[in-house]
Every structure is written in C-alpha cells, then in structure tokens.
PDB file of C-alpha atoms in Angstrom:
ATOM      1  CA  MET F   1     -32.517 -49.909  13.541  1.00  0.00           C
ATOM      2  CA  ALA F   2     -30.927 -47.159  11.443  1.00  0.00           C
ATOM      3  CA  SER F   3     -34.327 -45.798  10.433  1.00  0.00           C
ATOM      4  CA  SER F   4     -35.379 -45.766  14.095  1.00  0.00           C
ATOM      5  CA  ASN F   5     -32.325 -43.689  15.054  1.00  0.00           C
ATOM      6  CA  ARG F   6     -33.038 -41.247  12.233  1.00  0.00           C
ATOM      7  CA  ARG F   7     -36.652 -40.940  13.367  1.00  0.00           C
ATOM      8  CA  ASN F   8     -35.550 -40.211  16.969  1.00  0.00           C
ATOM      9  CA  ARG F   9     -33.097 -37.553  15.805  1.00  0.00           C
ATOM     10  CA  PHE F  10     -35.829 -35.981  13.687  1.00  0.00           C
ATOM     11  CA  ASP F  11     -38.282 -35.960  16.580  1.00  0.00           C
ATOM     12  CA  ILE F  12     -35.771 -34.361  18.934  1.00  0.00           C
ATOM     13  CA  GLY F  13     -34.834 -31.754  16.356  1.00  0.00           C
ATOM     14  CA  ALA F  14     -38.491 -31.014  15.707  1.00  0.00           C
ATOM     15  CA  ALA F  15     -39.083 -30.600  19.442  1.00  0.00           C
ATOM     16  CA  LEU F  16     -36.220 -28.096  19.686  1.00  0.00           C
ATOM     17  CA  ASP F  17     -37.552 -26.190  16.684  1.00  0.00           C
ATOM     18  CA  PHE F  18     -40.959 -26.110  18.343  1.00  0.00           C
ATOM     19  CA  ALA F  19     -39.438 -24.637  21.531  1.00  0.00           C
ATOM     20  CA  ILE F  20     -37.622 -21.939  19.539  1.00  0.00           C
ATOM     21  CA  GLN F  21     -40.770 -21.060  17.600  1.00  0.00           C
ATOM     22  CA  ASN F  22     -42.608 -20.692  20.905  1.00  0.00           C
ATOM     23  CA  GLY F  23     -40.204 -18.137  22.325  1.00  0.00           C
ATOM     24  CA  LEU F  24     -37.097 -20.007  23.524  1.00  0.00           C
ATOM     25  CA  SER F  25     -34.591 -17.230  24.170  1.00  0.00           C
ATOM     26  CA  GLU F  26     -30.823 -17.237  23.669  1.00  0.00           C
ATOM     27  CA  ARG F  27     -28.638 -18.412  26.556  1.00  0.00           C
ATOM     28  CA  SER F  28     -27.116 -14.945  26.779  1.00  0.00           C
ATOM     29  CA  THR F  29     -30.410 -13.684  28.222  1.00  0.00           C
ATOM     30  CA  ILE F  30     -30.068 -15.972  31.276  1.00  0.00           C
ATOM     31  CA  ASP F  31     -27.937 -14.775  34.182  1.00  0.00           C
ATOM     32  CA  GLU F  32     -25.217 -16.924  35.764  1.00  0.00           C
ATOM     33  CA  HIS F  33     -26.308 -16.348  39.361  1.00  0.00           C
ATOM     34  CA  VAL F  34     -26.736 -19.343  41.637  1.00  0.00           C
ATOM     35  CA  VAL F  35     -30.409 -20.092  42.321  1.00  0.00           C
ATOM     36  CA  ARG F  36     -31.034 -20.326  46.049  1.00  0.00           C
ATOM     37  CA  LYS F  37     -33.963 -21.681  47.973  1.00  0.00           C
ATOM     38  CA  LYS F  38     -36.464 -19.017  48.963  1.00  0.00           C
ATOM     39  CA  LEU F  39     -36.239 -18.035  52.625  1.00  0.00           C
ATOM     40  CA  GLN F  40     -39.257 -18.382  54.858  1.00  0.00           C
ATOM     41  CA  ARG F  41     -40.508 -15.061  56.234  1.00  0.00           C
ATOM     42  CA  LYS F  42     -39.445 -15.796  59.801  1.00  0.00           C
ATOM     43  CA  ASN F  43     -35.986 -16.949  58.685  1.00  0.00           C
ATOM     44  CA  LYS F  44     -35.582 -14.002  56.353  1.00  0.00           C
ATOM     45  CA  GLU F  45     -36.003 -11.556  59.244  1.00  0.00           C
ATOM     46  CA  ALA F  46     -33.118 -13.218  61.096  1.00  0.00           C
ATOM     47  CA  TYR F  47     -30.899 -13.171  57.993  1.00  0.00           C
ATOM     48  CA  GLU F  48     -31.682  -9.511  57.347  1.00  0.00           C
ATOM     49  CA  ARG F  49     -30.651  -8.594  60.896  1.00  0.00           C
ATOM     50  CA  GLU F  50     -27.138  -9.828  60.168  1.00  0.00           C
ATOM     51  CA  MET F  51     -27.012  -7.660  57.039  1.00  0.00           C
ATOM     52  CA  LYS F  52     -27.996  -4.583  59.056  1.00  0.00           C
ATOM     53  CA  LEU F  53     -25.026  -5.177  61.352  1.00  0.00           C
ATOM     54  CA  TRP F  54     -22.791  -5.544  58.283  1.00  0.00           C
ATOM     55  CA  GLU F  55     -24.110  -2.311  56.783  1.00  0.00           C
ATOM     56  CA  SER F  56     -23.383  -0.513  60.031  1.00  0.00           C
ATOM     57  CA  TYR F  57     -19.926  -2.093  60.077  1.00  0.00           C
ATOM     58  CA  THR F  58     -19.119  -0.895  56.562  1.00  0.00           C
ATOM     59  CA  LEU F  59     -19.996   2.674  57.541  1.00  0.00           C
ATOM     60  CA  ARG F  60     -17.269   2.532  60.196  1.00  0.00           C
ATOM     61  CA  PHE F  61     -14.891   0.474  58.064  1.00  0.00           C
ATOM     62  CA  PRO F  62     -15.350   1.458  54.395  1.00  0.00           C
ATOM     63  CA  GLU F  63     -14.205  -0.814  51.574  1.00  0.00           C
ATOM     64  CA  SER F  64     -14.784  -3.907  53.717  1.00  0.00           C
ATOM     65  CA  ASP F  65     -15.145  -7.058  51.632  1.00  0.00           C
ATOM     66  CA  PRO F  66     -16.429 -10.343  53.139  1.00  0.00           C
ATOM     67  CA  ARG F  67     -14.271 -12.245  50.648  1.00  0.00           C
ATOM     68  CA  ASN F  68     -11.231 -11.036  52.573  1.00  0.00           C
ATOM     69  CA  VAL F  69      -9.964 -13.229  55.433  1.00  0.00           C
ATOM     70  CA  ARG F  70      -8.835 -10.330  57.636  1.00  0.00           C
ATOM     71  CA  THR F  71     -12.165  -8.557  57.208  1.00  0.00           C
ATOM     72  CA  MET F  72     -14.124 -11.647  58.173  1.00  0.00           C
ATOM     73  CA  LYS F  73     -12.009 -12.298  61.247  1.00  0.00           C
ATOM     74  CA  HIS F  74     -12.592  -8.724  62.359  1.00  0.00           C
ATOM     75  CA  PHE F  75     -16.315  -8.878  61.629  1.00  0.00           C
ATOM     76  CA  ALA F  76     -16.628 -12.172  63.523  1.00  0.00           C
ATOM     77  CA  LYS F  77     -15.052 -10.407  66.497  1.00  0.00           C
ATOM     78  CA  VAL F  78     -17.624  -7.615  66.166  1.00  0.00           C
ATOM     79  CA  VAL F  79     -20.429 -10.190  66.102  1.00  0.00           C
ATOM     80  CA  GLY F  80     -19.051 -11.868  69.219  1.00  0.00           C
ATOM     81  CA  MET F  81     -18.878  -8.559  71.085  1.00  0.00           C
ATOM     82  CA  THR F  82     -22.390  -7.421  70.164  1.00  0.00           C
ATOM     83  CA  ILE F  83     -24.431 -10.550  70.968  1.00  0.00           C
ATOM     84  CA  PRO F  84     -26.067 -10.493  74.414  1.00  0.00           C
ATOM     85  CA  GLY F  85     -25.394 -13.806  76.127  1.00  0.00           C
ATOM     86  CA  ARG F  86     -28.386 -15.731  77.456  1.00  0.00           C
ATOM     87  CA  LEU F  87     -26.968 -19.057  78.555  1.00  0.00           C
ATOM     88  CA  ASP F  88     -23.736 -17.895  80.161  1.00  0.00           C
ATOM     89  CA  LYS F  89     -24.059 -16.355  83.651  1.00  0.00           C
ATOM     90  CA  THR F  90     -21.542 -13.643  82.800  1.00  0.00           C
ATOM     91  CA  GLY F  91     -23.546 -12.564  79.759  1.00  0.00           C
ATOM     92  CA  LYS F  92     -20.979 -13.742  77.221  1.00  0.00           C
ATOM     93  CA  ALA F  93     -22.097 -14.890  73.777  1.00  0.00           C
ATOM     94  CA  THR F  94     -21.665 -18.541  72.906  1.00  0.00           C
ATOM     95  CA  THR F  95     -19.461 -19.873  70.135  1.00  0.00           C
ATOM     96  CA  TRP F  96     -22.539 -21.468  68.536  1.00  0.00           C
ATOM     97  CA  SER F  97     -24.452 -18.173  68.354  1.00  0.00           C
ATOM     98  CA  VAL F  98     -21.472 -16.389  66.743  1.00  0.00           C
ATOM     99  CA  ARG F  99     -21.001 -19.142  64.178  1.00  0.00           C
ATOM    100  CA  ASN F 100     -24.716 -19.217  63.334  1.00  0.00           C
ATOM    101  CA  LYS F 101     -24.844 -15.459  62.859  1.00  0.00           C
ATOM    102  CA  MET F 102     -21.812 -15.550  60.605  1.00  0.00           C
ATOM    103  CA  ARG F 103     -23.356 -18.377  58.564  1.00  0.00           C
ATOM    104  CA  ARG F 104     -26.558 -16.367  58.091  1.00  0.00           C
ATOM    105  CA  PHE F 105     -24.553 -13.293  57.130  1.00  0.00           C
ATOM    106  CA  TYR F 106     -22.593 -15.181  54.457  1.00  0.00           C
ATOM    107  CA  ASN F 107     -25.787 -16.579  53.002  1.00  0.00           C
ATOM    108  CA  MET F 108     -27.620 -13.245  52.939  1.00  0.00           C
ATOM    109  CA  TRP F 109     -24.672 -11.307  51.516  1.00  0.00           C
ATOM    110  CA  GLU F 110     -24.342 -13.796  48.673  1.00  0.00           C
ATOM    111  CA  ARG F 111     -28.073 -13.529  48.010  1.00  0.00           C
ATOM    112  CA  ASP F 112     -28.029  -9.720  47.925  1.00  0.00           C
ATOM    113  CA  TYR F 113     -24.848  -9.227  45.903  1.00  0.00           C
ATOM    114  CA  LYS F 114     -25.092 -12.323  43.680  1.00  0.00           C
ATOM    115  CA  VAL F 115     -21.428 -13.064  44.389  1.00  0.00           C
ATOM    116  CA  SER F 116     -19.984 -16.145  46.093  1.00  0.00           C
ATOM    117  CA  ILE F 117     -17.679 -15.887  49.083  1.00  0.00           C
ATOM    118  CA  PRO F 118     -14.720 -18.296  48.743  1.00  0.00           C
ATOM    119  CA  GLU F 119     -15.274 -21.522  50.639  1.00  0.00           C
ATOM    120  CA  GLU F 120     -11.926 -21.254  52.434  1.00  0.00           C
ATOM    121  CA  VAL F 121     -13.021 -17.918  53.903  1.00  0.00           C
ATOM    122  CA  LYS F 122     -16.307 -19.337  55.175  1.00  0.00           C
ATOM    123  CA  LEU F 123     -14.607 -22.409  56.612  1.00  0.00           C
ATOM    124  CA  LEU F 124     -12.216 -20.348  58.727  1.00  0.00           C
ATOM    125  CA  VAL F 125     -15.013 -19.046  60.944  1.00  0.00           C
ATOM    126  CA  ALA F 126     -15.571 -22.160  63.071  1.00  0.00           C
ATOM    127  CA  PRO F 127     -11.926 -22.754  64.078  1.00  0.00           C
ATOM    128  CA  TYR F 128     -11.341 -19.014  64.517  1.00  0.00           C
ATOM    129  CA  VAL F 129     -14.385 -18.561  66.753  1.00  0.00           C
ATOM    130  CA  ASP F 130     -13.727 -21.759  68.736  1.00  0.00           C
ATOM    131  CA  GLY F 131     -10.046 -20.881  69.118  1.00  0.00           C
ATOM    132  CA  GLU F 132      -8.835 -17.286  69.124  1.00  0.00           C
ATOM    133  CA  LEU F 133     -12.150 -15.601  69.921  1.00  0.00           C
ATOM    134  CA  VAL F 134     -12.780 -17.871  72.896  1.00  0.00           C
ATOM    135  CA  ASP F 135      -9.467 -16.722  74.332  1.00  0.00           C
ATOM    136  CA  LYS F 136      -9.798 -13.044  73.354  1.00  0.00           C
ATOM    137  CA  LEU F 137     -13.488 -12.484  74.167  1.00  0.00           C
ATOM    138  CA  GLY F 138     -14.121 -15.237  76.678  1.00  0.00           C
ATOM    139  CA  LEU F 139     -16.892 -16.717  74.557  1.00  0.00           C
ATOM    140  CA  SER F 140     -18.927 -19.409  76.245  1.00  0.00           C
ATOM    141  CA  ARG F 141     -19.211 -22.962  74.952  1.00  0.00           C
ATOM    142  CA  GLU F 142     -22.513 -23.496  76.752  1.00  0.00           C
ATOM    143  CA  LYS F 143     -25.339 -25.046  74.746  1.00  0.00           C
ATOM    144  CA  ARG F 144     -29.032 -24.953  75.475  1.00  0.00           C
ATOM    145  CA  ARG F 145     -30.016 -28.195  77.130  1.00  0.00           C
ATOM    146  CA  PRO F 146     -32.278 -30.107  74.716  1.00  0.00           C
ATOM    147  CA  THR F 147     -35.722 -31.255  75.757  1.00  0.00           C
ATOM    148  CA  PHE F 148     -37.163 -34.516  74.522  1.00  0.00           C
ATOM    149  CA  LEU F 149     -40.545 -36.054  73.983  1.00  0.00           C
ATOM    150  CA  THR F 150     -40.825 -38.857  76.532  1.00  0.00           C
ATOM    151  CA  ILE F 151     -42.620 -42.137  75.958  1.00  0.00           C
ATOM    152  CA  ALA F 152     -45.247 -40.990  78.463  1.00  0.00           C
ATOM    153  CA  ASN F 153     -45.841 -37.838  76.378  1.00  0.00           C
ATOM    154  CA  TYR F 154     -46.127 -39.926  73.233  1.00  0.00           C
ATOM    155  CA  VAL F 155     -48.626 -42.327  74.804  1.00  0.00           C
ATOM    156  CA  HIS F 156     -50.713 -39.405  76.043  1.00  0.00           C
ATOM    157  CA  LEU F 157     -50.876 -37.893  72.552  1.00  0.00           C
ATOM    158  CA  GLN F 158     -51.939 -41.182  70.989  1.00  0.00           C
ATOM    159  CA  GLU F 159     -54.532 -41.814  73.692  1.00  0.00           C
ATOM    160  CA  GLN F 160     -55.936 -38.331  73.194  1.00  0.00           C
ATOM    161  CA  LEU F 161     -56.359 -39.053  69.502  1.00  0.00           C
ATOM    162  CA  TRP F 162     -57.777 -42.571  69.788  1.00  0.00           C
ATOM    163  CA  THR F 163     -59.744 -42.653  73.040  1.00  0.00           C
ATOM    164  CA  ARG F 164     -60.501 -39.066  74.085  1.00  0.00           C
ATOM    165  CA  ASP F 165     -60.975 -37.279  70.770  1.00  0.00           C
ATOM    166  CA  HIS F 166     -64.732 -36.867  70.278  1.00  0.00           C
ATOM    167  CA  HIS F 167     -64.488 -35.245  66.874  1.00  0.00           C
ATOM    168  CA  ASP F 168     -66.890 -36.795  64.391  1.00  0.00           C
ATOM    169  CA  TYR F 169     -64.650 -37.720  61.471  1.00  0.00           C
ATOM    170  CA  VAL F 170     -66.320 -38.071  58.080  1.00  0.00           C
ATOM    171  CA  HIS F 171     -64.187 -41.151  57.479  1.00  0.00           C
ATOM    172  CA  GLU F 172     -62.424 -43.050  60.244  1.00  0.00           C
ATOM    173  CA  GLY F 173     -59.388 -43.334  57.986  1.00  0.00           C
ATOM    174  CA  SER F 174     -58.795 -39.636  58.668  1.00  0.00           C
ATOM    175  CA  ARG F 175     -57.874 -40.564  62.230  1.00  0.00           C
ATOM    176  CA  VAL F 176     -55.223 -42.917  60.859  1.00  0.00           C
ATOM    177  CA  ASP F 177     -53.791 -40.082  58.757  1.00  0.00           C
ATOM    178  CA  SER F 178     -53.735 -37.838  61.837  1.00  0.00           C
ATOM    179  CA  ALA F 179     -51.900 -40.527  63.787  1.00  0.00           C
ATOM    180  CA  ASN F 180     -49.269 -40.803  61.042  1.00  0.00           C
ATOM    181  CA  LEU F 181     -48.825 -37.027  61.002  1.00  0.00           C
ATOM    182  CA  LEU F 182     -48.463 -37.121  64.766  1.00  0.00           C
ATOM    183  CA  ASN F 183     -45.737 -39.739  64.476  1.00  0.00           C
ATOM    184  CA  THR F 184     -43.941 -37.592  61.927  1.00  0.00           C
ATOM    185  CA  HIS F 185     -43.959 -34.586  64.255  1.00  0.00           C
ATOM    186  CA  CYS F 186     -42.973 -36.648  67.284  1.00  0.00           C
ATOM    187  CA  PHE F 187     -39.957 -38.220  65.640  1.00  0.00           C
ATOM    188  CA  THR F 188     -39.028 -34.994  63.742  1.00  0.00           C
ATOM    189  CA  SER F 189     -37.688 -34.825  60.209  1.00  0.00           C
ATOM    190  CA  ALA F 190     -34.118 -35.182  61.473  1.00  0.00           C
ATOM    191  CA  ARG F 191     -34.961 -38.413  63.254  1.00  0.00           C
ATOM    192  CA  LEU F 192     -36.831 -39.807  60.254  1.00  0.00           C
ATOM    193  CA  LYS F 193     -33.809 -39.042  58.112  1.00  0.00           C
ATOM    194  CA  GLU F 194     -31.597 -40.693  60.682  1.00  0.00           C
ATOM    195  CA  VAL F 195     -33.689 -43.840  60.539  1.00  0.00           C
ATOM    196  CA  CYS F 196     -34.164 -43.900  56.754  1.00  0.00           C
ATOM    197  CA  GLN F 197     -30.495 -43.342  55.998  1.00  0.00           C
ATOM    198  CA  ALA F 198     -29.217 -45.770  58.620  1.00  0.00           C
ATOM    199  CA  ILE F 199     -27.229 -48.795  57.518  1.00  0.00           C
ATOM    200  CA  TYR F 200     -26.686 -52.094  59.287  1.00  0.00           C
ATOM    201  CA  LYS F 201     -23.760 -50.844  61.393  1.00  0.00           C
ATOM    202  CA  ASP F 202     -25.951 -47.997  62.764  1.00  0.00           C
ATOM    203  CA  ILE F 203     -28.721 -50.318  63.959  1.00  0.00           C
ATOM    204  CA  ILE F 204     -28.674 -52.344  67.147  1.00  0.00           C
ATOM    205  CA  CYS F 205     -31.438 -54.859  67.856  1.00  0.00           C
ATOM    206  CA  MET F 206     -31.883 -55.709  71.535  1.00  0.00           C
ATOM    207  CA  ILE F 207     -34.128 -57.995  73.547  1.00  0.00           C
ATOM    208  CA  GLY F 208     -35.159 -56.676  76.939  1.00  0.00           C
ATOM    209  CA  TRP F 209     -37.515 -57.597  79.750  1.00  0.00           C
ATOM    210  CA  LYS F 210     -40.394 -55.315  80.677  1.00  0.00           C
ATOM    211  CA  ASP F 211     -43.452 -55.941  82.856  1.00  0.00           C
ATOM    212  CA  GLY F 212     -42.690 -59.648  83.008  1.00  0.00           C
ATOM    213  CA  GLU F 213     -42.538 -60.020  79.221  1.00  0.00           C
ATOM    214  CA  PRO F 214     -39.725 -60.088  76.657  1.00  0.00           C
ATOM    215  CA  GLU F 215     -39.541 -57.053  74.407  1.00  0.00           C
ATOM    216  CA  PHE F 216     -37.691 -56.094  71.234  1.00  0.00           C
ATOM    217  CA  LYS F 217     -35.911 -52.734  70.995  1.00  0.00           C
ATOM    218  CA  VAL F 218     -34.253 -51.137  67.990  1.00  0.00           C
ATOM    219  CA  ASP F 219     -31.559 -48.565  68.692  1.00  0.00           C
ATOM    220  CA  PHE F 220     -29.886 -46.178  66.233  1.00  0.00           C
ATOM    221  CA  LYS F 221     -26.378 -44.931  66.879  1.00  0.00           C
ATOM    222  CA  ARG F 222     -25.015 -42.698  64.144  1.00  0.00           C
ATOM    223  CA  GLU F 223     -21.353 -41.838  63.962  1.00  0.00           C
ATOM    224  CA  HIS F 224     -22.068 -38.637  62.035  1.00  0.00           C
ATOM    225  CA  THR F 225     -25.147 -36.700  63.097  1.00  0.00           C
ATOM    226  CA  LYS F 226     -26.130 -33.230  61.892  1.00  0.00           C
ATOM    227  CA  GLY F 227     -25.111 -30.507  64.346  1.00  0.00           C
ATOM    228  CA  MET F 228     -23.450 -33.011  66.691  1.00  0.00           C
ATOM    229  CA  GLN F 229     -19.886 -33.077  65.355  1.00  0.00           C
ATOM    230  CA  ASP F 230     -18.503 -31.546  68.547  1.00  0.00           C
ATOM    231  CA  THR F 231     -20.689 -33.550  70.923  1.00  0.00           C
ATOM    232  CA  PRO F 232     -18.815 -36.436  72.589  1.00  0.00           C
ATOM    233  CA  LYS F 233     -22.022 -38.300  73.464  1.00  0.00           C
ATOM    234  CA  LYS F 234     -23.880 -38.996  70.244  1.00  0.00           C
ATOM    235  CA  PRO F 235     -27.701 -39.108  70.343  1.00  0.00           C
ATOM    236  CA  GLU F 236     -29.393 -42.449  70.870  1.00  0.00           C
ATOM    237  CA  HIS F 237     -32.961 -43.144  69.791  1.00  0.00           C
ATOM    238  CA  PRO F 238     -34.311 -46.469  71.036  1.00  0.00           C
ATOM    239  CA  LEU F 239     -37.636 -47.592  69.606  1.00  0.00           C
ATOM    240  CA  VAL F 240     -39.408 -50.083  71.831  1.00  0.00           C
ATOM    241  CA  GLU F 241     -41.782 -52.799  70.723  1.00  0.00           C
ATOM    242  CA  LYS F 242     -44.578 -52.076  73.164  1.00  0.00           C
ATOM    243  CA  ILE F 243     -45.631 -48.938  75.004  1.00  0.00           C
ATOM    244  CA  LYS F 244     -48.519 -48.810  77.440  1.00  0.00           C
ATOM    245  CA  GLY F 245     -50.647 -46.117  78.973  1.00  0.00           C
ATOM    246  CA  GLU F 246     -53.183 -46.093  81.802  1.00  0.00           C
ATOM    247  CA  ASP F 247     -55.743 -47.820  79.572  1.00  0.00           C
ATOM    248  CA  GLY F 248     -53.386 -50.376  78.088  1.00  0.00           C
ATOM    249  CA  PRO F 249     -51.404 -50.281  74.858  1.00  0.00           C
ATOM    250  CA  PRO F 250     -52.380 -47.952  71.992  1.00  0.00           C
ATOM    251  CA  PRO F 251     -53.392 -49.405  68.598  1.00  0.00           C
ATOM    252  CA  LEU F 252     -50.799 -51.576  66.860  1.00  0.00           C
ATOM    253  CA  PHE F 253     -49.998 -49.004  64.165  1.00  0.00           C
ATOM    254  CA  ALA F 254     -49.258 -46.439  66.883  1.00  0.00           C
ATOM    255  CA  GLN F 255     -46.376 -48.580  68.153  1.00  0.00           C
ATOM    256  CA  PRO F 256     -43.234 -46.616  67.193  1.00  0.00           C
ATOM    257  CA  ILE F 257     -41.098 -49.644  66.324  1.00  0.00           C
ATOM    258  CA  LEU F 258     -43.377 -50.290  63.322  1.00  0.00           C
ATOM    259  CA  HIS F 259     -42.554 -46.900  61.841  1.00  0.00           C
TER     260      HIS F 259
END
C-alpha cells in the first residue's frame, strides 16, 4: 500500500514537471478577471446600446461611477425617461423594460471595465424602479401578453411531419430525430427544465374524461418559476395522454405525456 502511494505521488509530480517543461507559466501571468460567457451577436448589440447611453450620461455628469448607489438611482431614472413605451397607451416605459436595461448595463459595464459592481447596488434597482420611479415617472406595470402553442398547433406540426412531409429521407430514423427536435422547440428549454427539475410536490396526476374515454393528465405547478416571481397566477403546463387530429392520433412517440 505504501509503495502504491509513493508511486502515485511520483506520477503526479512527474506530470507536473512535464507541464512545466512544456511551457506552464507562472500564476502571476494570469489575470484575476471573472470569465464571462461570450455574448451572441444579437444580444451584444442590445448590451452595447445601454453602454452608449451610459457614455452619453457620463459626458453630462462626469465622474459618475455605477458602483455608487446615488449614481445608479439617477441613471435608472434617466433610463426610465428615455425609453419609448410600447405597451402603455400613454407611451410610458414599463418597469420590466427599465429593469432589463439596467441589468444589461451592469453586465456590459463589468465586461468592459473588468470590475464588479457590488451586489447590493445591483439589487436596489428592482425595488427602486417598482417603487419610487413608478410614483415619480408614472412607469407602467403592463406586460406583453404571452402567446402559447395550442394542442391544435402541436398536432398540426406533427401531422405535417408524419403524414404530409414528402421529403425522401435517407433513413426513416431521421424523421424520428426531427420529431424529437420539434418536441424540444415546442416545449421550450424553460419548460423542459421545469419538467426535469420538478419534484413530487410539483407534479399532479389527474384522470379525466375525453371523447367518451378516460384519459391521464400530468400537470406541473411550480412555486418558483423563472421570471414569474411577481406573477400571482403561476404557469400551468398540463400534458395529456392522447391528442388527436383530423386523421386520428399521431404516432405514439409524438404523444407529449411520454416526453
């Protein structure tokens, strides 16, 4: 046993020596900046727009520092007064749009300057925008009404793939892969995460009656859902056992309850 431990220590030491001989640099050559995920091009354009507003702001108000609470409150007010409202009839910006712009600004400023903004400063934005700025600027709390993929839409997509798609696949298994990709897009990554991370208290199994036959339904009700903290009515996503189109039910593996 002792000889085995010595051999392992020797091997590890030899591996480290090998790394040094092959150019392993000193730790002092590595910066201490936080590594952030690379922004997609479309997202980067939106983040850079917030920085342009900040640059314009600093020309009017020199020595502004986003790590300062007073500065950030003032800048949040500027953001709220410069956003054209689209949902509110009076043209007022919404609290959600102000908060999102401030979040993007924080992220982009930290990326550009390689300095972190204190968490307590970033956390003040939501209550400040939802409280004082609503009263001072008359910000709207309107939210864009979400649109959903209906069961009829889902059936149509599956029928198009399985009964009306005349593409000559090299291997019929490719159609199965396409159906699985379709399911992924239909249920969205957020929904898949909601299902995969659900625990027993989030899942409700029901037995219903449809078209003269009993039917199983699985429903997910999450207490904490991303982006829905302030929504009284939490999202519900029932998955039914059987769905039918004009030509009858789609293939078994297209039934959403199996996914």
